Each structure stands twice: as structure tokens, then as C-alpha cells.
PDB file of C-alpha atoms in Angstrom:
ATOM      1  CA  MET A   1     132.502 132.599 107.731  1.00  0.00           C
ATOM      2  CA  VAL A   2     128.978 132.458 107.373  1.00  0.00           C
ATOM      3  CA  PRO A   3     127.111 130.057 109.773  1.00  0.00           C
ATOM      4  CA  LEU A   4     126.074 126.914 107.967  1.00  0.00           C
ATOM      5  CA  GLU A   5     123.011 124.727 108.861  1.00  0.00           C
ATOM      6  CA  ILE A   6     121.684 121.533 108.459  1.00  0.00           C
ATOM      7  CA  GLU A   7     119.507 123.265 106.367  1.00  0.00           C
ATOM      8  CA  HIS A   8     122.131 124.003 103.788  1.00  0.00           C
ATOM      9  CA  HIS A   9     123.729 120.426 103.723  1.00  0.00           C
ATOM     10  CA  ALA A  10     120.137 119.119 103.114  1.00  0.00           C
ATOM     11  CA  VAL A  11     119.141 121.798 100.104  1.00  0.00           C
ATOM     12  CA  MET A  12     122.828 121.921  98.818  1.00  0.00           C
ATOM     13  CA  PHE A  13     121.598 117.566  97.972  1.00  0.00           C
ATOM     14  CA  ALA A  14     118.576 118.473  96.920  1.00  0.00           C
ATOM     15  CA  LEU A  15     119.854 120.770  94.315  1.00  0.00           C
ATOM     16  CA  LEU A  16     122.479 118.280  93.100  1.00  0.00           C
ATOM     17  CA  ALA A  17     119.867 115.587  92.970  1.00  0.00           C
ATOM     18  CA  GLN A  18     117.427 117.949  90.886  1.00  0.00           C
ATOM     19  CA  HIS A  19     119.719 119.294  88.408  1.00  0.00           C
ATOM     20  CA  THR A  20     121.621 116.033  87.564  1.00  0.00           C
ATOM     21  CA  ILE A  21     118.176 114.137  87.094  1.00  0.00           C
ATOM     22  CA  GLU A  22     116.306 116.574  84.912  1.00  0.00           C
ATOM     23  CA  ALA A  23     119.797 117.178  83.056  1.00  0.00           C
ATOM     24  CA  CYS A  24     120.059 113.170  82.333  1.00  0.00           C
ATOM     25  CA  GLY A  25     117.459 111.071  83.920  1.00  0.00           C
ATOM     26  CA  GLU A  26     117.901 107.605  85.021  1.00  0.00           C
ATOM     27  CA  ASP A  27     121.854 108.021  84.102  1.00  0.00           C
ATOM     28  CA  GLY A  28     121.885 110.757  86.686  1.00  0.00           C
ATOM     29  CA  GLU A  29     119.669 109.082  89.519  1.00  0.00           C
ATOM     30  CA  ARG A  30     121.749 106.321  89.001  1.00  0.00           C
ATOM     31  CA  ALA A  31     124.665 108.887  89.668  1.00  0.00           C
ATOM     32  CA  ILE A  32     123.242 110.682  92.448  1.00  0.00           C
ATOM     33  CA  ARG A  33     122.637 107.034  94.226  1.00  0.00           C
ATOM     34  CA  GLN A  34     126.480 106.365  93.770  1.00  0.00           C
ATOM     35  CA  GLY A  35     127.317 109.633  95.056  1.00  0.00           C
ATOM     36  CA  VAL A  36     125.882 109.319  98.396  1.00  0.00           C
ATOM     37  CA  ALA A  37     126.875 105.621  98.713  1.00  0.00           C
ATOM     38  CA  ARG A  38     130.443 107.184  98.620  1.00  0.00           C
ATOM     39  CA  TYR A  39     129.566 110.097 100.718  1.00  0.00           C
ATOM     40  CA  GLY A  40     128.166 107.712 103.027  1.00  0.00           C
ATOM     41  CA  ARG A  41     131.235 105.371 103.043  1.00  0.00           C
ATOM     42  CA  GLU A  42     133.739 107.856 103.280  1.00  0.00           C
ATOM     43  CA  ARG A  43     131.451 108.941 106.786  1.00  0.00           C
ATOM     44  CA  GLY A  44     131.506 106.000 107.987  1.00  0.00           C
ATOM     45  CA  ALA A  45     135.275 105.502 107.261  1.00  0.00           C
ATOM     46  CA  ARG A  46     136.223 108.594 109.823  1.00  0.00           C
ATOM     47  CA  MET A  47     134.187 107.349 112.084  1.00  0.00           C
ATOM     48  CA  ALA A  48     136.216 103.755 112.796  1.00  0.00           C
ATOM     49  CA  ALA A  49     139.042 105.603 112.247  1.00  0.00           C
ATOM     50  CA  ARG A  50     138.525 107.922 114.990  1.00  0.00           C
ATOM     51  CA  ALA A  51     137.323 105.183 116.994  1.00  0.00           C
ATOM     52  CA  ARG A  52     140.309 102.985 116.712  1.00  0.00           C
ATOM     53  CA  ALA A  53     142.488 106.002 117.450  1.00  0.00           C
ATOM     54  CA  HIS A  54     141.164 105.823 120.787  1.00  0.00           C
ATOM     55  CA  GLY A  55     141.528 102.033 121.151  1.00  0.00           C
ATOM     56  CA  GLU A  56     137.661 101.350 119.940  1.00  0.00           C
ATOM     57  CA  THR A  57     136.331  98.653 118.350  1.00  0.00           C
ATOM     58  CA  CYS A  58     133.730  98.936 115.681  1.00  0.00           C
ATOM     59  CA  THR A  59     131.023  97.546 116.490  1.00  0.00           C
ATOM     60  CA  PRO A  60     127.238  98.655 116.149  1.00  0.00           C
ATOM     61  CA  LEU A  61     126.839  99.851 119.543  1.00  0.00           C
ATOM     62  CA  SER A  62     130.680 102.235 119.487  1.00  0.00           C
ATOM     63  CA  TYR A  63     128.668 103.544 116.278  1.00  0.00           C
ATOM     64  CA  GLN A  64     126.617 105.377 118.238  1.00  0.00           C
ATOM     65  CA  ALA A  65     129.509 107.095 120.084  1.00  0.00           C
ATOM     66  CA  TYR A  66     131.327 108.273 117.146  1.00  0.00           C
ATOM     67  CA  GLY A  67     128.402 110.095 115.653  1.00  0.00           C
ATOM     68  CA  GLU A  68     129.581 113.568 113.816  1.00  0.00           C
ATOM     69  CA  TRP A  69     126.088 115.104 114.229  1.00  0.00           C
ATOM     70  CA  ARG A  70     124.324 115.771 117.003  1.00  0.00           C
ATOM     71  CA  ALA A  71     120.518 117.364 117.030  1.00  0.00           C
ATOM     72  CA  ARG A  72     120.131 120.621 118.684  1.00  0.00           C
ATOM     73  CA  PRO A  73     116.721 120.993 121.191  1.00  0.00           C
ATOM     74  CA  GLY A  74     113.611 121.150 118.704  1.00  0.00           C
ATOM     75  CA  GLN A  75     115.445 120.100 115.522  1.00  0.00           C
ATOM     76  CA  GLN A  76     114.229 116.138 115.869  1.00  0.00           C
ATOM     77  CA  GLU A  77     111.710 114.083 117.140  1.00  0.00           C
ATOM     78  CA  VAL A  78     113.028 110.364 117.963  1.00  0.00           C
ATOM     79  CA  GLU A  79     110.981 107.718 120.140  1.00  0.00           C
ATOM     80  CA  VAL A  80     112.521 104.566 121.005  1.00  0.00           C
ATOM     81  CA  ALA A  81     110.641 101.624 119.563  1.00  0.00           C
ATOM     82  CA  GLN A  82     112.369  98.712 121.972  1.00  0.00           C
ATOM     83  CA  LYS A  83     115.412  98.778 123.230  1.00  0.00           C
ATOM     84  CA  LEU A  84     115.337  94.404 123.589  1.00  0.00           C
ATOM     85  CA  PRO A  85     116.842  92.071 121.977  1.00  0.00           C
ATOM     86  CA  SER A  86     117.161  95.102 119.368  1.00  0.00           C
ATOM     87  CA  TYR A  87     117.674  98.772 120.473  1.00  0.00           C
ATOM     88  CA  THR A  88     115.287 100.485 117.570  1.00  0.00           C
ATOM     89  CA  ILE A  89     114.114 104.019 116.968  1.00  0.00           C
ATOM     90  CA  ARG A  90     111.480 105.830 115.169  1.00  0.00           C
ATOM     91  CA  VAL A  91     112.684 109.291 113.889  1.00  0.00           C
ATOM     92  CA  LYS A  92     109.063 111.088 113.645  1.00  0.00           C
ATOM     93  CA  ARG A  93     110.774 114.229 112.431  1.00  0.00           C
ATOM     94  CA  CYS A  94     114.056 114.974 110.599  1.00  0.00           C
ATOM     95  CA  PRO A  95     115.466 118.700 110.149  1.00  0.00           C
ATOM     96  CA  TRP A  96     116.899 117.278 106.603  1.00  0.00           C
ATOM     97  CA  CYS A  97     112.814 116.410 105.778  1.00  0.00           C
ATOM     98  CA  ASP A  98     111.853 120.099 107.496  1.00  0.00           C
ATOM     99  CA  ALA A  99     114.622 121.667 105.028  1.00  0.00           C
ATOM    100  CA  TRP A 100     113.372 119.643 102.077  1.00  0.00           C
ATOM    101  CA  LYS A 101     109.515 120.385 102.261  1.00  0.00           C
ATOM    102  CA  LYS A 102     110.457 124.211 103.021  1.00  0.00           C
ATOM    103  CA  TYR A 103     112.088 124.655  99.476  1.00  0.00           C
ATOM    104  CA  GLY A 104     109.873 122.728  97.667  1.00  0.00           C
ATOM    105  CA  LEU A 105     112.334 119.459  96.894  1.00  0.00           C
ATOM    106  CA  GLU A 106     110.641 117.040  98.458  1.00  0.00           C
ATOM    107  CA  ALA A 107     111.274 114.689  95.412  1.00  0.00           C
ATOM    108  CA  TYR A 108     114.494 114.512  96.112  1.00  0.00           C
ATOM    109  CA  GLY A 109     115.157 113.779  99.450  1.00  0.00           C
ATOM    110  CA  ARG A 110     114.423 110.218  99.222  1.00  0.00           C
ATOM    111  CA  TYR A 111     117.577 109.764  97.063  1.00  0.00           C
ATOM    112  CA  TYR A 112     119.594 110.721 100.194  1.00  0.00           C
ATOM    113  CA  CYS A 113     117.536 108.505 102.796  1.00  0.00           C
ATOM    114  CA  GLU A 114     117.884 105.158 100.757  1.00  0.00           C
ATOM    115  CA  GLN A 115     121.407 105.248 100.642  1.00  0.00           C
ATOM    116  CA  VAL A 116     123.164 107.263 103.249  1.00  0.00           C
ATOM    117  CA  ASP A 117     122.691 105.518 106.106  1.00  0.00           C
ATOM    118  CA  ASP A 118     123.503 101.654 105.494  1.00  0.00           C
ATOM    119  CA  ASN A 119     126.794 103.629 103.550  1.00  0.00           C
ATOM    120  CA  LEU A 120     127.551 105.056 107.175  1.00  0.00           C
ATOM    121  CA  ALA A 121     127.038 101.939 108.482  1.00  0.00           C
ATOM    122  CA  GLN A 122     129.275  99.917 105.963  1.00  0.00           C
ATOM    123  CA  GLY A 123     131.439 102.231 105.888  1.00  0.00           C
ATOM    124  CA  TYR A 124     132.200 102.006 109.860  1.00  0.00           C
ATOM    125  CA  LEU A 125     132.273  98.245 109.903  1.00  0.00           C
ATOM    126  CA  GLU A 126     131.775  96.327 106.878  1.00  0.00           C
ATOM    127  CA  GLY A 127     128.523  93.679 107.248  1.00  0.00           C
ATOM    128  CA  PHE A 128     126.696  96.112 109.385  1.00  0.00           C
ATOM    129  CA  HIS A 129     123.478  97.350 107.612  1.00  0.00           C
ATOM    130  CA  LEU A 130     120.963 100.186 108.138  1.00  0.00           C
ATOM    131  CA  ILE A 131     118.760  99.925 106.003  1.00  0.00           C
ATOM    132  CA  PRO A 132     115.252 102.000 107.004  1.00  0.00           C
ATOM    133  CA  PRO A 133     112.168  99.663 106.213  1.00  0.00           C
ATOM    134  CA  THR A 134     110.218 103.425 106.486  1.00  0.00           C
ATOM    135  CA  LEU A 135     111.433 106.703 105.810  1.00  0.00           C
ATOM    136  CA  LEU A 136     109.560 110.205 106.112  1.00  0.00           C
ATOM    137  CA  SER A 137     110.687 111.574 102.740  1.00  0.00           C
ATOM    138  CA  ARG A 138     108.761 108.662 101.102  1.00  0.00           C
ATOM    139  CA  GLY A 139     105.535 109.258 102.780  1.00  0.00           C
ATOM    140  CA  ASP A 140     105.867 107.314 105.678  1.00  0.00           C
ATOM    141  CA  ASP A 141     105.228 108.484 108.979  1.00  0.00           C
ATOM    142  CA  CYS A 142     108.849 108.170 110.273  1.00  0.00           C
ATOM    143  CA  CYS A 143     111.772 106.622 109.584  1.00  0.00           C
ATOM    144  CA  THR A 144     112.845 103.429 111.864  1.00  0.00           C
ATOM    145  CA  PHE A 145     115.980 102.039 112.287  1.00  0.00           C
ATOM    146  CA  ASP A 146     117.168  98.785 113.604  1.00  0.00           C
ATOM    147  CA  MET A 147     120.281  99.880 115.565  1.00  0.00           C
ATOM    148  CA  GLY A 148     121.902  95.945 115.736  1.00  0.00           C
ATOM    149  CA  PHE A 149     122.142  95.638 119.324  1.00  0.00           C
ATOM    150  CA  ALA A 150     120.683  95.499 122.601  1.00  0.00           C
ATOM    151  CA  MET A 151     119.985  98.724 124.747  1.00  0.00           C
ATOM    152  CA  ASP A 152     120.674  96.788 127.901  1.00  0.00           C
ATOM    153  CA  ALA A 153     122.380  98.150 131.451  1.00  0.00           C
ATOM    154  CA  GLN A 154     125.882  97.641 130.097  1.00  0.00           C
ATOM    155  CA  ALA A 155     125.076  99.097 126.621  1.00  0.00           C
ATOM    156  CA  GLU A 156     123.786 102.256 128.308  1.00  0.00           C
ATOM    157  CA  GLN A 157     126.414 102.717 130.308  1.00  0.00           C
ATOM    158  CA  TYR A 158     128.740 102.567 128.137  1.00  0.00           C
ATOM    159  CA  LEU A 159     127.358 105.233 126.205  1.00  0.00           C
ATOM    160  CA  ALA A 160     127.322 107.224 128.611  1.00  0.00           C
ATOM    161  CA  ARG A 161     130.319 107.117 129.513  1.00  0.00           C
ATOM    162  CA  GLN A 162     131.737 107.488 125.975  1.00  0.00           C
ATOM    163  CA  ASP A 163     129.400 110.591 125.833  1.00  0.00           C
ATOM    164  CA  ALA A 164     130.999 111.935 128.778  1.00  0.00           C
ATOM    165  CA  LEU A 165     134.756 111.113 127.760  1.00  0.00           C
ATOM    166  CA  LEU A 166     134.106 112.290 123.990  1.00  0.00           C
ATOM    167  CA  GLY A 167     131.800 114.906 124.516  1.00  0.00           C
ATOM    168  CA  ASP A 168     131.549 117.121 120.945  1.00  0.00           C
ATOM    169  CA  SER A 169     134.929 116.080 119.638  1.00  0.00           C
ATOM    170  CA  CYS A 170     133.897 113.801 117.396  1.00  0.00           C
ATOM    171  CA  ARG A 171     131.739 116.088 115.926  1.00  0.00           C
ATOM    172  CA  ARG A 172     131.699 118.638 112.992  1.00  0.00           C
ATOM    173  CA  ASP A 173     130.103 121.142 112.031  1.00  0.00           C
ATOM    174  CA  PHE A 174     128.083 121.049 108.535  1.00  0.00           C
ATOM    175  CA  ALA A 175     129.945 123.699 107.145  1.00  0.00           C
ATOM    176  CA  TYR A 176     132.171 120.417 106.745  1.00  0.00           C
ATOM    177  CA  HIS A 177     129.556 118.294 106.188  1.00  0.00           C
ATOM    178  CA  THR A 178     128.316 120.389 103.377  1.00  0.00           C
ATOM    179  CA  ALA A 179     131.848 120.888 101.845  1.00  0.00           C
ATOM    180  CA  HIS A 180     132.341 116.641 102.148  1.00  0.00           C
ATOM    181  CA  LEU A 181     128.892 116.111 100.261  1.00  0.00           C
ATOM    182  CA  TYR A 182     129.334 118.613  97.474  1.00  0.00           C
ATOM    183  CA  ASP A 183     133.314 117.945  97.035  1.00  0.00           C
ATOM    184  CA  THR A 184     131.910 113.611  96.820  1.00  0.00           C
ATOM    185  CA  MET A 185     129.258 114.496  95.001  1.00  0.00           C
ATOM    186  CA  ARG A 186     130.647 116.306  92.364  1.00  0.00           C
ATOM    187  CA  LYS A 187     133.087 114.150  91.398  1.00  0.00           C
ATOM    188  CA  VAL A 188     130.822 111.251  91.393  1.00  0.00           C
ATOM    189  CA  ILE A 189     128.354 113.292  88.950  1.00  0.00           C
ATOM    190  CA  ALA A 190     131.289 114.765  86.591  1.00  0.00           C
ATOM    191  CA  ARG A 191     132.753 111.058  86.397  1.00  0.00           C
ATOM    192  CA  GLN A 192     129.461 108.810  86.108  1.00  0.00           C
ATOM    193  CA  LEU A 193     128.455 111.425  83.589  1.00  0.00           C
ATOM    194  CA  GLY A 194     130.577 113.844  81.894  1.00  0.00           C
ATOM    195  CA  LYS A 195     130.066 117.608  80.984  1.00  0.00           C
ATOM    196  CA  PRO A 196     126.281 117.258  80.819  1.00  0.00           C
ATOM    197  CA  GLY A 197     127.230 116.613  85.063  1.00  0.00           C
ATOM    198  CA  VAL A 198     129.431 119.098  85.286  1.00  0.00           C
ATOM    199  CA  ARG A 199     126.970 121.400  83.969  1.00  0.00           C
ATOM    200  CA  ALA A 200     124.422 120.165  86.029  1.00  0.00           C
ATOM    201  CA  VAL A 201     126.474 120.982  88.894  1.00  0.00           C
ATOM    202  CA  GLN A 202     126.953 124.340  87.851  1.00  0.00           C
ATOM    203  CA  ARG A 203     123.160 125.174  87.595  1.00  0.00           C
ATOM    204  CA  ALA A 204     122.817 123.333  91.199  1.00  0.00           C
ATOM    205  CA  VAL A 205     125.106 125.811  92.541  1.00  0.00           C
ATOM    206  CA  LYS A 206     123.397 128.319  90.993  1.00  0.00           C
ATOM    207  CA  ALA A 207     120.196 127.717  92.288  1.00  0.00           C
ATOM    208  CA  TYR A 208     122.127 127.534  95.759  1.00  0.00           C
ATOM    209  CA  CYS A 209     124.003 130.795  95.798  1.00  0.00           C
ATOM    210  CA  ASP A 210     120.745 132.333  94.549  1.00  0.00           C
ATOM    211  CA  LEU A 211     118.754 130.521  97.374  1.00  0.00           C
ATOM    212  CA  PHE A 212     121.532 131.708 100.443  1.00  0.00           C
ATOM    213  CA  GLY A 213     124.036 134.174  99.044  1.00  0.00           C
ATOM    214  CA  LYS A 214     127.265 133.244  97.619  1.00  0.00           C
ATOM    215  CA  PRO A 215     129.113 133.442 100.632  1.00  0.00           C
ATOM    216  CA  TYR A 216     127.228 130.394 102.278  1.00  0.00           C
ATOM    217  CA  PHE A 217     128.923 128.874  98.902  1.00  0.00           C
ATOM    218  CA  GLU A 218     132.382 130.464  99.437  1.00  0.00           C
ATOM    219  CA  ALA A 219     132.002 129.043 102.842  1.00  0.00           C
ATOM    220  CA  LEU A 220     132.908 125.559 101.614  1.00  0.00           C
ATOM    221  CA  GLU A 221     135.999 125.588 100.080  1.00  0.00           C
ATOM    222  CA  GLY A 222     139.211 123.850 101.569  1.00  0.00           C
ATOM    223  CA  LEU A 223     136.860 122.182 103.866  1.00  0.00           C
ATOM    224  CA  TYR A 224     137.301 118.780 102.650  1.00  0.00           C
ATOM    225  CA  PRO A 225     140.138 118.304 101.422  1.00  0.00           C
ATOM    226  CA  ASP A 226     139.941 119.998  97.808  1.00  0.00           C
ATOM    227  CA  ALA A 227     136.555 121.523  97.741  1.00  0.00           C
ATOM    228  CA  GLN A 228     136.447 124.140  95.787  1.00  0.00           C
ATOM    229  CA  ALA A 229     134.024 127.382  95.462  1.00  0.00           C
TER     230      ALA A 229
END
């Protein structure tokens, strides 16, 4: 199977957004936002189920331990703005933004960034919000996240213990993440927009295959839970 990376996930989203919005205008934009919200909620709920299976209580702190991806060295630049009273970080470089820029798709990335983190958080714990006031994909110099807990010594010790205990067991590769994204987005687009939406998805898939090759789309088949190539 061909190896999928963050780049493929990012471009899949941007092409779906591009072709849907070009075909359906404001209705397409609404469908894209709804698709990202649903995708984020589904991922957050999956994280929560995994946390509960480990006997954890879902909190903003435990949310940090059960994330499903981790940047490789050099992919992302993150700085800590403050640890107290609320742990806040600034993302200065993002591999999704890098991919959108590489393929000239920057205009569509913000539809993902404006929705995904808050819905991930709410899928994990209802009432837990992650709404970034600044976003690289909107032209700001960083993405800012207030994570909703104090990064004191106790929190640092908890996260270190969880990292040692869980390792990479919570991570999912980007073939899985891209399959999930595609499956959820295509369903929402088709439900909201009907045949014009279906055709937009088909055009996005063709553009994706033209960029990467058909095996990079065929690799998604069956990974989540009924994604079809």
C-alpha cells in the first residue's frame, strides 16, 4: 500500500472544498463547514471512547493524551506562550498549511481550520471549546490555542505518565485519517447538495488522483468504515 501523509489529507480536504464551493457557492461553503464539524465530532468521540476504555475521565488535560496524530521532527513549529493560568500554545508552522501552499490551495484551508479543533474538543467533551483566535490559514502569523487547563507540575507528570503508558497506541496513520475525512465529507456534501455535490466530489477525486496517482486514492478503500475508492 502506498504511504499517505499529512499532505494527502490536507490536499484531499482542499480539493473537496474547492470543487464544492466552485459548483455550489454559498450552499457549498455551508456544506463544507458542516462536513468538517461532523468529521471533528467523530474524531473527538473516538478519542473519548478510547480514553474511557482506559478508565480515564474526559477532561481538557486528558484530551492531550489521546490525540490521534503526532508531528514528526521538523514538520511543525510550536512555542509555548504560557503554562499558567491556562496552557496556551502558538503554532508557527503547520504541515497542513505547508501542503495547501505547495499546491496553491491556501484559500480553502481556512474552512478546515476554522471548524476542526473546536469540534474535536466538543466531540471529546461537550462544553470544551478550542476556538483559535488566530490562524495561519487566515493569514495570521500563528495559530493560537488556549488548551483550557493549567500546565502545572501535576499536569506535566500526568502527561509524561500517559505518554509512557500509551506510546503510539492512540495514533492513526494518514491513510486512515484521509479515508475518514473523505468518507464523512462526501456524505455530508451529497446529503446537503444532491447531484451537484456528488459531481463536485467526483471532480475533487479526479484532481486528487491527477496529483498523486490513483493508488493514493485506492489506498483509502475500506479503512473507515465504508470509504470506497
